[in-house]
Amino acid sequence: MIDLKKMQVWFVTGSQHLYGDDALRQVEENSKKIVAALNEAEEIPVEVVHKPTLTSPDSIRQLMTEANTDENCIGIISWMHTFSPARMWIGGLNVLRKPHLHFHTQFVREIPWADIDMDFMNLNQSAHGGREFGFINTRMRKNRKVIVGYWQDKEVLEEVGAWLRVAAAWHDSQGAKIARFGDNMRQVAVTEGDKVAAQITFGYEVNGYGLGDLVEYIDAVTASQIASLIEEYEAAYTLTDAVKAGGAKRAALEEAAKIELGMRSFLKEGGFKGFTTNFENLTGLRQLPGLAVQRLMKDGYGFGAEGDWKTAALLRAMKVMNSGLPGGTTFMEDYVYNLDPARSTVLGAHMLEVCETIAGEQPVLDIQPLAIGDREDPARLIFTGKPGPGIVATLVDLGNRFRMIVNKIEAVEPPADLPKLPVARVLWEPQPDLKTSATAWILAGGAHHSVYSQALTESFVEDFCEIAGVEYLLIDENTTISEFKKELRLNEIYYSTMPRL
């Protein structure tokens, strides 16, 4: 569902006519070599498109205008091969609306000590050409990513590749549609928010649909479609005896398949990239769509429970960043603490909806009671998340702004089996410890819903916030409550000067 190779980033090189035609020809040739190398690098997830060297205000403005309207262009990589007077860039930077990466690199790695002359110096002026360009971006208060280093180094390529994933997620969010089946869970505060402000800030739109709209698609599913999907289940999962052919709960599994097929049809036909459900709004459904949600998340859809459209949109964005990377990303909720003084941990789960991409083993497919939602027993995938480092991220609406909160975590193996807990779950240690982490999260107003990822690091989310221009808070191994409180207070002052759109 998510193919980053269909997206493009434009590689823009800056210079000027002062150095003569021979130098400009060499600049163009070197720029093309860097683009070719980027396209061959496994770290680069999108197509890099070379653009002619820019040497005048008119050509810069024209290219930036074209980038804004190109449907495949997710952003601009700019490189100053030589000195490029920054006033030339004002008009272009003023109109640019796509994410921007300032690549502060140099064509040659090392100085040729025995041969260096003024021709070499004039051609390879990235050191101060990039600083001139950096100044004008700062003077114009332009958000951008700055990456410094040699263009062939793996670490630098990984940084560029990571930012391109974030730019792809931002591009994917522009005009994205999130469907809300039913309303928000009644009386819950944090899943609410300003949908108009979100559309202005992030680019996606959120609209509500009655369950009757979805039920029409579910009722149109055929028996042959259900049988085909059941075969898919049997090939992918370990089915319990109850849901195998002839089992006591086989009919309930068929109903779950029918719901999945109907939801897929609705979402595909409407061009949606995310959705929400709510166990208080299930009119027309015989069971809560648990299995359907898990499998739709696996295929890249964003999801939020109880009408939580902010988390659905965030999950979709992080699924785009995650595309093709090892490790999974899912909707998550802090559910129960294990308050062991030696090693306190969080058991994360939800009623049903956790994505199988984080599973440490082949999921078990079963029908079990839910005791909530007043419907028939629903289907679900049961598994334990694999150990390893990760993050949890949440987006909240504070009324005058959006705030993103990220906590670094380490998933661990549960100390014992969980034979009576029939849901997908993962156990993790938050950094720097549960006491500090939970205190900071609560002080920041963090939601009980989050996006959990073992594929992404906190820098992906930080770059996304930088593009969006929203507040970003990190809880990690260095966090102390006293310093975190200071950051909250300073941010309150800073953001109070910025009007809510």
mmCIF file with all atom_site columns, N, CA, C and O in Angstrom, residues 8-14 27-39 44 47-54 63-64 67 73 75-81 89 100-107 151 157 160 164:
data_model
loop_
_atom_site.group_PDB
_atom_site.id
_atom_site.type_symbol
_atom_site.label_atom_id
_atom_site.label_alt_id
_atom_site.label_comp_id
_atom_site.label_asym_id
_atom_site.label_entity_id
_atom_site.label_seq_id
_atom_site.pdbx_PDB_ins_code
_atom_site.Cartn_x
_atom_site.Cartn_y
_atom_site.Cartn_z
_atom_site.occupancy
_atom_site.B_iso_or_equiv
_atom_site.pdbx_formal_charge
_atom_site.auth_seq_id
_atom_site.auth_comp_id
_atom_site.auth_asym_id
_atom_site.auth_atom_id
_atom_site.pdbx_PDB_model_num
ATOM 1   N N  . GLN A 1 8   ? 9.437  11.523 -5.244  1.00 0.00 ? 8   GLN A N  1
ATOM 2   C CA . GLN A 1 8   ? 10.678 12.144 -5.703  1.00 0.00 ? 8   GLN A CA 1
ATOM 3   C C  . GLN A 1 8   ? 11.095 13.274 -4.772  1.00 0.00 ? 8   GLN A C  1
ATOM 4   O O  . GLN A 1 8   ? 10.248 13.978 -4.219  1.00 0.00 ? 8   GLN A O  1
ATOM 5   N N  . VAL A 1 9   ? 12.408 13.435 -4.632  1.00 0.00 ? 9   VAL A N  1
ATOM 6   C CA . VAL A 1 9   ? 12.947 14.634 -4.007  1.00 0.00 ? 9   VAL A CA 1
ATOM 7   C C  . VAL A 1 9   ? 13.830 15.308 -5.048  1.00 0.00 ? 9   VAL A C  1
ATOM 8   O O  . VAL A 1 9   ? 14.542 14.643 -5.801  1.00 0.00 ? 9   VAL A O  1
ATOM 9   N N  . TRP A 1 10  ? 13.745 16.624 -5.138  1.00 0.00 ? 10  TRP A N  1
ATOM 10  C CA . TRP A 1 10  ? 14.523 17.358 -6.134  1.00 0.00 ? 10  TRP A CA 1
ATOM 11  C C  . TRP A 1 10  ? 15.843 17.817 -5.529  1.00 0.00 ? 10  TRP A C  1
ATOM 12  O O  . TRP A 1 10  ? 15.869 18.414 -4.452  1.00 0.00 ? 10  TRP A O  1
ATOM 13  N N  . PHE A 1 11  ? 16.934 17.540 -6.237  1.00 0.00 ? 11  PHE A N  1
ATOM 14  C CA . PHE A 1 11  ? 18.274 17.922 -5.792  1.00 0.00 ? 11  PHE A CA 1
ATOM 15  C C  . PHE A 1 11  ? 18.655 19.216 -6.503  1.00 0.00 ? 11  PHE A C  1
ATOM 16  O O  . PHE A 1 11  ? 18.777 19.274 -7.730  1.00 0.00 ? 11  PHE A O  1
ATOM 17  N N  . VAL A 1 12  ? 18.844 20.264 -5.719  1.00 0.00 ? 12  VAL A N  1
ATOM 18  C CA . VAL A 1 12  ? 19.060 21.608 -6.243  1.00 0.00 ? 12  VAL A CA 1
ATOM 19  C C  . VAL A 1 12  ? 20.454 22.082 -5.848  1.00 0.00 ? 12  VAL A C  1
ATOM 20  O O  . VAL A 1 12  ? 20.809 22.081 -4.664  1.00 0.00 ? 12  VAL A O  1
ATOM 21  N N  . THR A 1 13  ? 21.237 22.490 -6.818  1.00 0.00 ? 13  THR A N  1
ATOM 22  C CA . THR A 1 13  ? 22.608 22.950 -6.578  1.00 0.00 ? 13  THR A CA 1
ATOM 23  C C  . THR A 1 13  ? 22.695 24.445 -6.812  1.00 0.00 ? 13  THR A C  1
ATOM 24  O O  . THR A 1 13  ? 22.191 24.956 -7.816  1.00 0.00 ? 13  THR A O  1
ATOM 25  N N  . GLY A 1 14  ? 23.342 25.142 -5.893  1.00 0.00 ? 14  GLY A N  1
ATOM 26  C CA . GLY A 1 14  ? 23.493 26.580 -6.011  1.00 0.00 ? 14  GLY A CA 1
ATOM 27  C C  . GLY A 1 14  ? 24.900 26.983 -6.411  1.00 0.00 ? 14  GLY A C  1
ATOM 28  O O  . GLY A 1 14  ? 25.884 26.397 -5.938  1.00 0.00 ? 14  GLY A O  1
ATOM 29  N N  . VAL A 1 27  ? 30.489 22.121 -11.912 1.00 0.00 ? 27  VAL A N  1
ATOM 30  C CA . VAL A 1 27  ? 29.488 22.073 -10.843 1.00 0.00 ? 27  VAL A CA 1
ATOM 31  C C  . VAL A 1 27  ? 28.336 21.165 -11.250 1.00 0.00 ? 27  VAL A C  1
ATOM 32  O O  . VAL A 1 27  ? 27.880 20.310 -10.469 1.00 0.00 ? 27  VAL A O  1
ATOM 33  N N  . GLU A 1 28  ? 27.868 21.343 -12.483 1.00 0.00 ? 28  GLU A N  1
ATOM 34  C CA . GLU A 1 28  ? 26.748 20.524 -12.975 1.00 0.00 ? 28  GLU A CA 1
ATOM 35  C C  . GLU A 1 28  ? 27.119 19.048 -13.029 1.00 0.00 ? 28  GLU A C  1
ATOM 36  O O  . GLU A 1 28  ? 26.335 18.171 -12.624 1.00 0.00 ? 28  GLU A O  1
ATOM 37  N N  . GLU A 1 29  ? 28.312 18.753 -13.507 1.00 0.00 ? 29  GLU A N  1
ATOM 38  C CA . GLU A 1 29  ? 28.763 17.361 -13.603 1.00 0.00 ? 29  GLU A CA 1
ATOM 39  C C  . GLU A 1 29  ? 28.886 16.731 -12.217 1.00 0.00 ? 29  GLU A C  1
ATOM 40  O O  . GLU A 1 29  ? 28.452 15.590 -11.996 1.00 0.00 ? 29  GLU A O  1
ATOM 41  N N  . ASN A 1 30  ? 29.453 17.467 -11.282 1.00 0.00 ? 30  ASN A N  1
ATOM 42  C CA . ASN A 1 30  ? 29.614 16.929 -9.923  1.00 0.00 ? 30  ASN A CA 1
ATOM 43  C C  . ASN A 1 30  ? 28.261 16.716 -9.244  1.00 0.00 ? 30  ASN A C  1
ATOM 44  O O  . ASN A 1 30  ? 28.056 15.737 -8.517  1.00 0.00 ? 30  ASN A O  1
ATOM 45  N N  . SER A 1 31  ? 27.346 17.634 -9.484  1.00 0.00 ? 31  SER A N  1
ATOM 46  C CA . SER A 1 31  ? 26.007 17.504 -8.917  1.00 0.00 ? 31  SER A CA 1
ATOM 47  C C  . SER A 1 31  ? 25.320 16.238 -9.429  1.00 0.00 ? 31  SER A C  1
ATOM 48  O O  . SER A 1 31  ? 24.684 15.504 -8.657  1.00 0.00 ? 31  SER A O  1
ATOM 49  N N  . LYS A 1 32  ? 25.461 15.968 -10.713 1.00 0.00 ? 32  LYS A N  1
ATOM 50  C CA . LYS A 1 32  ? 24.854 14.767 -11.294 1.00 0.00 ? 32  LYS A CA 1
ATOM 51  C C  . LYS A 1 32  ? 25.466 13.496 -10.703 1.00 0.00 ? 32  LYS A C  1
ATOM 52  O O  . LYS A 1 32  ? 24.762 12.495 -10.497 1.00 0.00 ? 32  LYS A O  1
ATOM 53  N N  . LYS A 1 33  ? 26.758 13.524 -10.412 1.00 0.00 ? 33  LYS A N  1
ATOM 54  C CA . LYS A 1 33  ? 27.414 12.358 -9.815  1.00 0.00 ? 33  LYS A CA 1
ATOM 55  C C  . LYS A 1 33  ? 26.878 12.082 -8.409  1.00 0.00 ? 33  LYS A C  1
ATOM 56  O O  . LYS A 1 33  ? 26.684 10.930 -8.023  1.00 0.00 ? 33  LYS A O  1
ATOM 57  N N  . ILE A 1 34  ? 26.645 13.138 -7.638  1.00 0.00 ? 34  ILE A N  1
ATOM 58  C CA . ILE A 1 34  ? 26.094 12.954 -6.294  1.00 0.00 ? 34  ILE A CA 1
ATOM 59  C C  . ILE A 1 34  ? 24.682 12.387 -6.379  1.00 0.00 ? 34  ILE A C  1
ATOM 60  O O  . ILE A 1 34  ? 24.318 11.455 -5.637  1.00 0.00 ? 34  ILE A O  1
ATOM 61  N N  . VAL A 1 35  ? 23.876 12.905 -7.298  1.00 0.00 ? 35  VAL A N  1
ATOM 62  C CA . VAL A 1 35  ? 22.513 12.402 -7.457  1.00 0.00 ? 35  VAL A CA 1
ATOM 63  C C  . VAL A 1 35  ? 22.518 10.930 -7.855  1.00 0.00 ? 35  VAL A C  1
ATOM 64  O O  . VAL A 1 35  ? 21.741 10.113 -7.320  1.00 0.00 ? 35  VAL A O  1
ATOM 65  N N  . ALA A 1 36  ? 23.409 10.560 -8.778  1.00 0.00 ? 36  ALA A N  1
ATOM 66  C CA . ALA A 1 36  ? 23.494 9.153  -9.195  1.00 0.00 ? 36  ALA A CA 1
ATOM 67  C C  . ALA A 1 36  ? 23.869 8.263  -8.020  1.00 0.00 ? 36  ALA A C  1
ATOM 68  O O  . ALA A 1 36  ? 23.311 7.157  -7.854  1.00 0.00 ? 36  ALA A O  1
ATOM 69  N N  . ALA A 1 37  ? 24.802 8.728  -7.197  1.00 0.00 ? 37  ALA A N  1
ATOM 70  C CA . ALA A 1 37  ? 25.218 7.939  -6.038  1.00 0.00 ? 37  ALA A CA 1
ATOM 71  C C  . ALA A 1 37  ? 24.079 7.815  -5.017  1.00 0.00 ? 37  ALA A C  1
ATOM 72  O O  . ALA A 1 37  ? 23.887 6.744  -4.424  1.00 0.00 ? 37  ALA A O  1
ATOM 73  N N  . LEU A 1 38  ? 23.336 8.874  -4.822  1.00 0.00 ? 38  LEU A N  1
ATOM 74  C CA . LEU A 1 38  ? 22.208 8.814  -3.891  1.00 0.00 ? 38  LEU A CA 1
ATOM 75  C C  . LEU A 1 38  ? 21.162 7.815  -4.370  1.00 0.00 ? 38  LEU A C  1
ATOM 76  O O  . LEU A 1 38  ? 20.602 7.046  -3.576  1.00 0.00 ? 38  LEU A O  1
ATOM 77  N N  . ASN A 1 39  ? 20.909 7.798  -5.664  1.00 0.00 ? 39  ASN A N  1
ATOM 78  C CA . ASN A 1 39  ? 19.920 6.868  -6.201  1.00 0.00 ? 39  ASN A CA 1
ATOM 79  C C  . ASN A 1 39  ? 20.368 5.412  -6.116  1.00 0.00 ? 39  ASN A C  1
ATOM 80  O O  . ASN A 1 39  ? 19.537 4.505  -6.087  1.00 0.00 ? 39  ASN A O  1
ATOM 81  N N  . ILE A 1 44  ? 18.616 5.394  0.689   1.00 0.00 ? 44  ILE A N  1
ATOM 82  C CA . ILE A 1 44  ? 17.752 6.438  0.129   1.00 0.00 ? 44  ILE A CA 1
ATOM 83  C C  . ILE A 1 44  ? 16.462 5.800  -0.388  1.00 0.00 ? 44  ILE A C  1
ATOM 84  O O  . ILE A 1 44  ? 16.491 5.037  -1.347  1.00 0.00 ? 44  ILE A O  1
ATOM 85  N N  . GLU A 1 47  ? 13.133 8.401  -5.110  1.00 0.00 ? 47  GLU A N  1
ATOM 86  C CA . GLU A 1 47  ? 13.925 8.787  -6.281  1.00 0.00 ? 47  GLU A CA 1
ATOM 87  C C  . GLU A 1 47  ? 14.464 10.199 -6.097  1.00 0.00 ? 47  GLU A C  1
ATOM 88  O O  . GLU A 1 47  ? 13.724 11.118 -5.737  1.00 0.00 ? 47  GLU A O  1
ATOM 89  N N  . VAL A 1 48  ? 15.753 10.380 -6.345  1.00 0.00 ? 48  VAL A N  1
ATOM 90  C CA . VAL A 1 48  ? 16.375 11.702 -6.286  1.00 0.00 ? 48  VAL A CA 1
ATOM 91  C C  . VAL A 1 48  ? 16.475 12.235 -7.713  1.00 0.00 ? 48  VAL A C  1
ATOM 92  O O  . VAL A 1 48  ? 17.054 11.584 -8.589  1.00 0.00 ? 48  VAL A O  1
ATOM 93  N N  . VAL A 1 49  ? 15.902 13.391 -7.963  1.00 0.00 ? 49  VAL A N  1
ATOM 94  C CA . VAL A 1 49  ? 15.849 13.973 -9.307  1.00 0.00 ? 49  VAL A CA 1
ATOM 95  C C  . VAL A 1 49  ? 16.797 15.157 -9.387  1.00 0.00 ? 49  VAL A C  1
ATOM 96  O O  . VAL A 1 49  ? 16.686 16.111 -8.605  1.00 0.00 ? 49  VAL A O  1
ATOM 97  N N  . HIS A 1 50  ? 17.740 15.082 -10.328 1.00 0.00 ? 50  HIS A N  1
ATOM 98  C CA . HIS A 1 50  ? 18.689 16.183 -10.513 1.00 0.00 ? 50  HIS A CA 1
ATOM 99  C C  . HIS A 1 50  ? 18.008 17.342 -11.226 1.00 0.00 ? 50  HIS A C  1
ATOM 100 O O  . HIS A 1 50  ? 17.276 17.158 -12.192 1.00 0.00 ? 50  HIS A O  1
ATOM 101 N N  . LYS A 1 51  ? 18.253 18.554 -10.719 1.00 0.00 ? 51  LYS A N  1
ATOM 102 C CA . LYS A 1 51  ? 17.760 19.764 -11.354 1.00 0.00 ? 51  LYS A CA 1
ATOM 103 C C  . LYS A 1 51  ? 18.942 20.641 -11.765 1.00 0.00 ? 51  LYS A C  1
ATOM 104 O O  . LYS A 1 51  ? 19.999 20.606 -11.125 1.00 0.00 ? 51  LYS A O  1
ATOM 105 N N  . PRO A 1 52  ? 18.800 21.425 -12.840 1.00 0.00 ? 52  PRO A N  1
ATOM 106 C CA . PRO A 1 52  ? 19.911 22.263 -13.308 1.00 0.00 ? 52  PRO A CA 1
ATOM 107 C C  . PRO A 1 52  ? 20.414 23.209 -12.222 1.00 0.00 ? 52  PRO A C  1
ATOM 108 O O  . PRO A 1 52  ? 19.661 23.651 -11.350 1.00 0.00 ? 52  PRO A O  1
ATOM 109 N N  . THR A 1 53  ? 21.699 23.526 -12.287 1.00 0.00 ? 53  THR A N  1
ATOM 110 C CA . THR A 1 53  ? 22.320 24.426 -11.324 1.00 0.00 ? 53  THR A CA 1
ATOM 111 C C  . THR A 1 53  ? 21.626 25.788 -11.357 1.00 0.00 ? 53  THR A C  1
ATOM 112 O O  . THR A 1 53  ? 21.361 26.350 -12.425 1.00 0.00 ? 53  THR A O  1
ATOM 113 N N  . LEU A 1 54  ? 21.331 26.312 -10.188 1.00 0.00 ? 54  LEU A N  1
ATOM 114 C CA . LEU A 1 54  ? 20.613 27.582 -10.077 1.00 0.00 ? 54  LEU A CA 1
ATOM 115 C C  . LEU A 1 54  ? 21.600 28.723 -9.836  1.00 0.00 ? 54  LEU A C  1
ATOM 116 O O  . LEU A 1 54  ? 22.410 28.667 -8.908  1.00 0.00 ? 54  LEU A O  1
ATOM 117 N N  . LEU A 1 63  ? 11.856 27.366 -10.055 1.00 0.00 ? 63  LEU A N  1
ATOM 118 C CA . LEU A 1 63  ? 11.976 25.964 -9.649  1.00 0.00 ? 63  LEU A CA 1
ATOM 119 C C  . LEU A 1 63  ? 11.198 25.686 -8.366  1.00 0.00 ? 63  LEU A C  1
ATOM 120 O O  . LEU A 1 63  ? 10.527 24.655 -8.235  1.00 0.00 ? 63  LEU A O  1
ATOM 121 N N  . MET A 1 64  ? 11.272 26.592 -7.399  1.00 0.00 ? 64  MET A N  1
ATOM 122 C CA . MET A 1 64  ? 10.545 26.382 -6.142  1.00 0.00 ? 64  MET A CA 1
ATOM 123 C C  . MET A 1 64  ? 9.040  26.389 -6.377  1.00 0.00 ? 64  MET A C  1
ATOM 124 O O  . MET A 1 64  ? 8.301  25.614 -5.758  1.00 0.00 ? 64  MET A O  1
ATOM 125 N N  . ALA A 1 67  ? 8.163  23.043 -7.814  1.00 0.00 ? 67  ALA A N  1
ATOM 126 C CA . ALA A 1 67  ? 8.202  22.008 -6.784  1.00 0.00 ? 67  ALA A CA 1
ATOM 127 C C  . ALA A 1 67  ? 6.911  21.990 -5.974  1.00 0.00 ? 67  ALA A C  1
ATOM 128 O O  . ALA A 1 67  ? 6.389  20.924 -5.631  1.00 0.00 ? 67  ALA A O  1
ATOM 129 N N  . CYS A 1 73  ? 6.757  15.394 -6.084  1.00 0.00 ? 73  CYS A N  1
ATOM 130 C CA . CYS A 1 73  ? 7.873  16.004 -5.357  1.00 0.00 ? 73  CYS A CA 1
ATOM 131 C C  . CYS A 1 73  ? 7.526  16.130 -3.885  1.00 0.00 ? 73  CYS A C  1
ATOM 132 O O  . CYS A 1 73  ? 6.574  16.820 -3.512  1.00 0.00 ? 73  CYS A O  1
ATOM 133 N N  . GLY A 1 75  ? 9.878  17.178 -1.597  1.00 0.00 ? 75  GLY A N  1
ATOM 134 C CA . GLY A 1 75  ? 10.716 18.182 -0.964  1.00 0.00 ? 75  GLY A CA 1
ATOM 135 C C  . GLY A 1 75  ? 11.936 18.516 -1.796  1.00 0.00 ? 75  GLY A C  1
ATOM 136 O O  . GLY A 1 75  ? 12.129 18.010 -2.906  1.00 0.00 ? 75  GLY A O  1
ATOM 137 N N  . ILE A 1 76  ? 12.772 19.369 -1.239  1.00 0.00 ? 76  ILE A N  1
ATOM 138 C CA . ILE A 1 76  ? 13.962 19.888 -1.905  1.00 0.00 ? 76  ILE A CA 1
ATOM 139 C C  . ILE A 1 76  ? 15.199 19.543 -1.081  1.00 0.00 ? 76  ILE A C  1
ATOM 140 O O  . ILE A 1 76  ? 15.211 19.729 0.146   1.00 0.00 ? 76  ILE A O  1
ATOM 141 N N  . ILE A 1 77  ? 16.236 19.041 -1.747  1.00 0.00 ? 77  ILE A N  1
ATOM 142 C CA . ILE A 1 77  ? 17.576 18.971 -1.148  1.00 0.00 ? 77  ILE A CA 1
ATOM 143 C C  . ILE A 1 77  ? 18.408 20.060 -1.807  1.00 0.00 ? 77  ILE A C  1
ATOM 144 O O  . ILE A 1 77  ? 18.568 20.071 -3.035  1.00 0.00 ? 77  ILE A O  1
ATOM 145 N N  . SER A 1 78  ? 18.916 20.975 -1.026  1.00 0.00 ? 78  SER A N  1
ATOM 146 C CA . SER A 1 78  ? 19.738 22.063 -1.574  1.00 0.00 ? 78  SER A CA 1
ATOM 147 C C  . SER A 1 78  ? 21.195 21.865 -1.178  1.00 0.00 ? 78  SER A C  1
ATOM 148 O O  . SER A 1 78  ? 21.498 21.484 -0.056  1.00 0.00 ? 78  SER A O  1
ATOM 149 N N  . TRP A 1 79  ? 22.080 22.140 -2.143  1.00 0.00 ? 79  TRP A N  1
ATOM 150 C CA . TRP A 1 79  ? 23.527 22.021 -1.899  1.00 0.00 ? 79  TRP A CA 1
ATOM 151 C C  . TRP A 1 79  ? 24.217 23.199 -2.559  1.00 0.00 ? 79  TRP A C  1
ATOM 152 O O  . TRP A 1 79  ? 24.017 23.462 -3.744  1.00 0.00 ? 79  TRP A O  1
ATOM 153 N N  . MET A 1 80  ? 25.030 23.902 -1.803  1.00 0.00 ? 80  MET A N  1
ATOM 154 C CA . MET A 1 80  ? 25.807 25.017 -2.336  1.00 0.00 ? 80  MET A CA 1
ATOM 155 C C  . MET A 1 80  ? 27.199 24.502 -2.704  1.00 0.00 ? 80  MET A C  1
ATOM 156 O O  . MET A 1 80  ? 28.069 24.361 -1.839  1.00 0.00 ? 80  MET A O  1
ATOM 157 N N  . HIS A 1 81  ? 27.395 24.181 -3.984  1.00 0.00 ? 81  HIS A N  1
ATOM 158 C CA . HIS A 1 81  ? 28.694 23.673 -4.446  1.00 0.00 ? 81  HIS A CA 1
ATOM 159 C C  . HIS A 1 81  ? 29.747 24.767 -4.326  1.00 0.00 ? 81  HIS A C  1
ATOM 160 O O  . HIS A 1 81  ? 30.882 24.527 -3.903  1.00 0.00 ? 81  HIS A O  1
ATOM 161 N N  . TRP A 1 89  ? 18.236 33.840 -3.273  1.00 0.00 ? 89  TRP A N  1
ATOM 162 C CA . TRP A 1 89  ? 17.345 32.770 -2.838  1.00 0.00 ? 89  TRP A CA 1
ATOM 163 C C  . TRP A 1 89  ? 16.102 33.268 -2.110  1.00 0.00 ? 89  TRP A C  1
ATOM 164 O O  . TRP A 1 89  ? 15.199 32.474 -1.811  1.00 0.00 ? 89  TRP A O  1
ATOM 165 N N  . HIS A 1 100 ? 12.322 20.998 3.270   1.00 0.00 ? 100 HIS A N  1
ATOM 166 C CA . HIS A 1 100 ? 13.602 21.443 2.726   1.00 0.00 ? 100 HIS A CA 1
ATOM 167 C C  . HIS A 1 100 ? 14.749 20.875 3.562   1.00 0.00 ? 100 HIS A C  1
ATOM 168 O O  . HIS A 1 100 ? 14.783 21.044 4.782   1.00 0.00 ? 100 HIS A O  1
ATOM 169 N N  . LEU A 1 101 ? 15.670 20.215 2.878   1.00 0.00 ? 101 LEU A N  1
ATOM 170 C CA . LEU A 1 101 ? 16.895 19.710 3.502   1.00 0.00 ? 101 LEU A CA 1
ATOM 171 C C  . LEU A 1 101 ? 18.084 20.477 2.948   1.00 0.00 ? 101 LEU A C  1
ATOM 172 O O  . LEU A 1 101 ? 18.331 20.474 1.732   1.00 0.00 ? 101 LEU A O  1
ATOM 173 N N  . HIS A 1 102 ? 18.808 21.140 3.835   1.00 0.00 ? 102 HIS A N  1
ATOM 174 C CA . HIS A 1 102 ? 20.055 21.805 3.453   1.00 0.00 ? 102 HIS A CA 1
ATOM 175 C C  . HIS A 1 102 ? 21.180 20.802 3.656   1.00 0.00 ? 102 HIS A C  1
ATOM 176 O O  . HIS A 1 102 ? 21.538 20.463 4.796   1.00 0.00 ? 102 HIS A O  1
ATOM 177 N N  . PHE A 1 103 ? 21.751 20.333 2.551   1.00 0.00 ? 103 PHE A N  1
ATOM 178 C CA . PHE A 1 103 ? 22.804 19.320 2.577   1.00 0.00 ? 103 PHE A CA 1
ATOM 179 C C  . PHE A 1 103 ? 24.151 20.033 2.529   1.00 0.00 ? 103 PHE A C  1
ATOM 180 O O  . PHE A 1 103 ? 24.571 20.526 1.492   1.00 0.00 ? 103 PHE A O  1
ATOM 181 N N  . HIS A 1 104 ? 24.816 20.119 3.667   1.00 0.00 ? 104 HIS A N  1
ATOM 182 C CA . HIS A 1 104 ? 26.089 20.833 3.755   1.00 0.00 ? 104 HIS A CA 1
ATOM 183 C C  . HIS A 1 104 ? 27.211 19.815 3.580   1.00 0.00 ? 104 HIS A C  1
ATOM 184 O O  . HIS A 1 104 ? 27.767 19.272 4.544   1.00 0.00 ? 104 HIS A O  1
ATOM 185 N N  . THR A 1 105 ? 27.525 19.547 2.304   1.00 0.00 ? 105 THR A N  1
ATOM 186 C CA . THR A 1 105 ? 28.549 18.572 1.961   1.00 0.00 ? 105 THR A CA 1
ATOM 187 C C  . THR A 1 105 ? 29.534 19.206 0.987   1.00 0.00 ? 105 THR A C  1
ATOM 188 O O  . THR A 1 105 ? 29.419 20.388 0.647   1.00 0.00 ? 105 THR A O  1
ATOM 189 N N  . GLN A 1 106 ? 30.493 18.435 0.551   1.00 0.00 ? 106 GLN A N  1
ATOM 190 C CA . GLN A 1 106 ? 31.525 18.903 -0.375  1.00 0.00 ? 106 GLN A CA 1
ATOM 191 C C  . GLN A 1 106 ? 31.788 17.785 -1.366  1.00 0.00 ? 106 GLN A C  1
ATOM 192 O O  . GLN A 1 106 ? 31.772 16.609 -0.983  1.00 0.00 ? 106 GLN A O  1
ATOM 193 N N  . PHE A 1 107 ? 32.026 18.146 -2.628  1.00 0.00 ? 107 PHE A N  1
ATOM 194 C CA . PHE A 1 107 ? 32.193 17.091 -3.625  1.00 0.00 ? 107 PHE A CA 1
ATOM 195 C C  . PHE A 1 107 ? 33.418 16.235 -3.340  1.00 0.00 ? 107 PHE A C  1
ATOM 196 O O  . PHE A 1 107 ? 33.374 15.007 -3.449  1.00 0.00 ? 107 PHE A O  1
ATOM 197 N N  . TRP A 1 151 ? 29.080 13.104 1.368   1.00 0.00 ? 151 TRP A N  1
ATOM 198 C CA . TRP A 1 151 ? 27.913 12.505 0.721   1.00 0.00 ? 151 TRP A CA 1
ATOM 199 C C  . TRP A 1 151 ? 28.044 11.014 0.442   1.00 0.00 ? 151 TRP A C  1
ATOM 200 O O  . TRP A 1 151 ? 27.047 10.362 0.099   1.00 0.00 ? 151 TRP A O  1
ATOM 201 N N  . LEU A 1 157 ? 24.383 9.181  4.677   1.00 0.00 ? 157 LEU A N  1
ATOM 202 C CA . LEU A 1 157 ? 23.310 8.637  3.837   1.00 0.00 ? 157 LEU A CA 1
ATOM 203 C C  . LEU A 1 157 ? 22.124 8.188  4.683   1.00 0.00 ? 157 LEU A C  1
ATOM 204 O O  . LEU A 1 157 ? 20.969 8.365  4.290   1.00 0.00 ? 157 LEU A O  1
ATOM 205 N N  . VAL A 1 160 ? 20.202 11.313 5.667   1.00 0.00 ? 160 VAL A N  1
ATOM 206 C CA . VAL A 1 160 ? 19.423 11.820 4.537   1.00 0.00 ? 160 VAL A CA 1
ATOM 207 C C  . VAL A 1 160 ? 18.214 10.918 4.289   1.00 0.00 ? 160 VAL A C  1
ATOM 208 O O  . VAL A 1 160 ? 17.085 11.395 4.099   1.00 0.00 ? 160 VAL A O  1
ATOM 209 N N  . LEU A 1 164 ? 14.212 11.854 4.424   1.00 0.00 ? 164 LEU A N  1
ATOM 210 C CA . LEU A 1 164 ? 13.350 11.650 3.260   1.00 0.00 ? 164 LEU A CA 1
ATOM 211 C C  . LEU A 1 164 ? 12.110 10.844 3.622   1.00 0.00 ? 164 LEU A C  1
ATOM 212 O O  . LEU A 1 164 ? 11.021 11.077 3.071   1.00 0.00 ? 164 LEU A O  1
#
